[in-house]
């Protein structure tokens, strides 16, 4: 079934940057698409970005041009570089195996999440 462990969240001022990491184990990371989703307080899950096994990437409109998803298959690790952060990016960020649709309907496959708070 696999395990996902997110890290790298924190408190950052508007305009700042953070890099999230997701360490994967228990499944063949290199052959799976991977996805970041986030959930703000009182809101439903929101898809952020996905990357397939070839490295092709897609982004939600609110983060396009500011966030970059990447993966290092040799390290079984997924990343999310977040630049020009805004208060509306504040959320609990989760990584998930699979594409966007699978990730959004499978919260049981997410990691424990890492909190990102953007505030002055």
PDB file of N, CA and C in Angstrom, residues 38 46-49 58-68 80-83 85-86 88-89 93:
ATOM      1  N   UNK A  38      -3.923  20.130  -1.259  1.00  0.00           N
ATOM      2  CA  UNK A  38      -3.898  20.925  -0.039  1.00  0.00           C
ATOM      3  C   UNK A  38      -5.309  21.106   0.476  1.00  0.00           C
ATOM      4  N   UNK A  46      -8.060  20.543  -2.277  1.00  0.00           N
ATOM      5  CA  UNK A  46      -7.816  21.240  -3.536  1.00  0.00           C
ATOM      6  C   UNK A  46      -6.584  20.652  -4.200  1.00  0.00           C
ATOM      7  N   UNK A  47      -6.726  20.266  -5.448  1.00  0.00           N
ATOM      8  CA  UNK A  47      -5.576  19.760  -6.199  1.00  0.00           C
ATOM      9  C   UNK A  47      -4.597  20.895  -6.450  1.00  0.00           C
ATOM     10  N   UNK A  48      -3.302  20.613  -6.301  1.00  0.00           N
ATOM     11  CA  UNK A  48      -2.266  21.622  -6.494  1.00  0.00           C
ATOM     12  C   UNK A  48      -1.444  21.325  -7.750  1.00  0.00           C
ATOM     13  N   UNK A  49      -0.916  20.104  -7.846  1.00  0.00           N
ATOM     14  CA  UNK A  49      -0.021  19.791  -8.952  1.00  0.00           C
ATOM     15  C   UNK A  49       0.198  18.283  -9.032  1.00  0.00           C
ATOM     16  N   UNK A  58       1.635  19.134 -14.339  1.00  0.00           N
ATOM     17  CA  UNK A  58       0.441  19.968 -14.479  1.00  0.00           C
ATOM     18  C   UNK A  58       0.222  20.717 -13.172  1.00  0.00           C
ATOM     19  N   UNK A  59      -0.383  21.895 -13.287  1.00  0.00           N
ATOM     20  CA  UNK A  59      -0.569  22.760 -12.135  1.00  0.00           C
ATOM     21  C   UNK A  59      -1.980  23.339 -12.117  1.00  0.00           C
ATOM     22  N   UNK A  60      -2.487  23.548 -10.908  1.00  0.00           N
ATOM     23  CA  UNK A  60      -3.730  24.287 -10.750  1.00  0.00           C
ATOM     24  C   UNK A  60      -3.467  25.755 -11.085  1.00  0.00           C
ATOM     25  N   UNK A  61      -4.478  26.422 -11.610  1.00  0.00           N
ATOM     26  CA  UNK A  61      -4.297  27.814 -12.022  1.00  0.00           C
ATOM     27  C   UNK A  61      -3.791  28.729 -10.901  1.00  0.00           C
ATOM     28  N   UNK A  62      -4.296  28.580  -9.668  1.00  0.00           N
ATOM     29  CA  UNK A  62      -3.840  29.507  -8.616  1.00  0.00           C
ATOM     30  C   UNK A  62      -2.342  29.421  -8.291  1.00  0.00           C
ATOM     31  N   UNK A  63      -1.698  28.324  -8.657  1.00  0.00           N
ATOM     32  CA  UNK A  63      -0.278  28.172  -8.310  1.00  0.00           C
ATOM     33  C   UNK A  63       0.630  28.185  -9.525  1.00  0.00           C
ATOM     34  N   UNK A  64       0.046  28.203 -10.703  1.00  0.00           N
ATOM     35  CA  UNK A  64       0.839  28.151 -11.926  1.00  0.00           C
ATOM     36  C   UNK A  64       1.788  29.341 -11.985  1.00  0.00           C
ATOM     37  N   UNK A  65       3.045  29.051 -12.294  1.00  0.00           N
ATOM     38  CA  UNK A  65       4.053  30.098 -12.372  1.00  0.00           C
ATOM     39  C   UNK A  65       4.735  30.405 -11.059  1.00  0.00           C
ATOM     40  N   UNK A  66       4.181  29.886  -9.947  1.00  0.00           N
ATOM     41  CA  UNK A  66       4.782  30.125  -8.621  1.00  0.00           C
ATOM     42  C   UNK A  66       5.306  28.841  -7.992  1.00  0.00           C
ATOM     43  N   UNK A  67       4.647  27.731  -8.262  1.00  0.00           N
ATOM     44  CA  UNK A  67       5.032  26.438  -7.677  1.00  0.00           C
ATOM     45  C   UNK A  67       5.665  25.557  -8.750  1.00  0.00           C
ATOM     46  N   UNK A  68       6.617  24.717  -8.326  1.00  0.00           N
ATOM     47  CA  UNK A  68       7.239  23.754  -9.219  1.00  0.00           C
ATOM     48  C   UNK A  68       7.281  22.387  -8.552  1.00  0.00           C
ATOM     49  N   UNK A  80       7.904  19.949  -3.817  1.00  0.00           N
ATOM     50  CA  UNK A  80       7.091  21.061  -4.278  1.00  0.00           C
ATOM     51  C   UNK A  80       7.805  22.344  -3.859  1.00  0.00           C
ATOM     52  N   UNK A  81       8.398  23.023  -4.819  1.00  0.00           N
ATOM     53  CA  UNK A  81       9.021  24.314  -4.571  1.00  0.00           C
ATOM     54  C   UNK A  81       7.945  25.384  -4.694  1.00  0.00           C
ATOM     55  N   UNK A  82       7.764  26.146  -3.637  1.00  0.00           N
ATOM     56  CA  UNK A  82       6.710  27.153  -3.602  1.00  0.00           C
ATOM     57  C   UNK A  82       7.351  28.529  -3.450  1.00  0.00           C
ATOM     58  N   UNK A  83       7.182  29.372  -4.442  1.00  0.00           N
ATOM     59  CA  UNK A  83       7.712  30.739  -4.425  1.00  0.00           C
ATOM     60  C   UNK A  83       6.570  31.742  -4.436  1.00  0.00           C
ATOM     61  N   UNK A  85       4.831  33.122  -2.190  1.00  0.00           N
ATOM     62  CA  UNK A  85       3.698  32.608  -1.424  1.00  0.00           C
ATOM     63  C   UNK A  85       2.739  33.717  -1.026  1.00  0.00           C
ATOM     64  N   UNK A  86       1.449  33.357  -1.003  1.00  0.00           N
ATOM     65  CA  UNK A  86       0.387  34.281  -0.653  1.00  0.00           C
ATOM     66  C   UNK A  86      -0.376  33.741   0.557  1.00  0.00           C
ATOM     67  N   UNK A  88      -3.363  33.108   0.841  1.00  0.00           N
ATOM     68  CA  UNK A  88      -4.335  32.091   0.412  1.00  0.00           C
ATOM     69  C   UNK A  88      -3.705  30.739   0.124  1.00  0.00           C
ATOM     70  N   UNK A  89      -2.381  30.653   0.180  1.00  0.00           N
ATOM     71  CA  UNK A  89      -1.716  29.355   0.055  1.00  0.00           C
ATOM     72  C   UNK A  89      -1.676  28.615   1.391  1.00  0.00           C
ATOM     73  N   UNK A  93      -0.685  20.614   3.454  1.00  0.00           N
ATOM     74  CA  UNK A  93      -0.294  20.079   2.153  1.00  0.00           C
ATOM     75  C   UNK A  93      -0.006  18.585   2.283  1.00  0.00           C
TER      76      UNK A  93
END
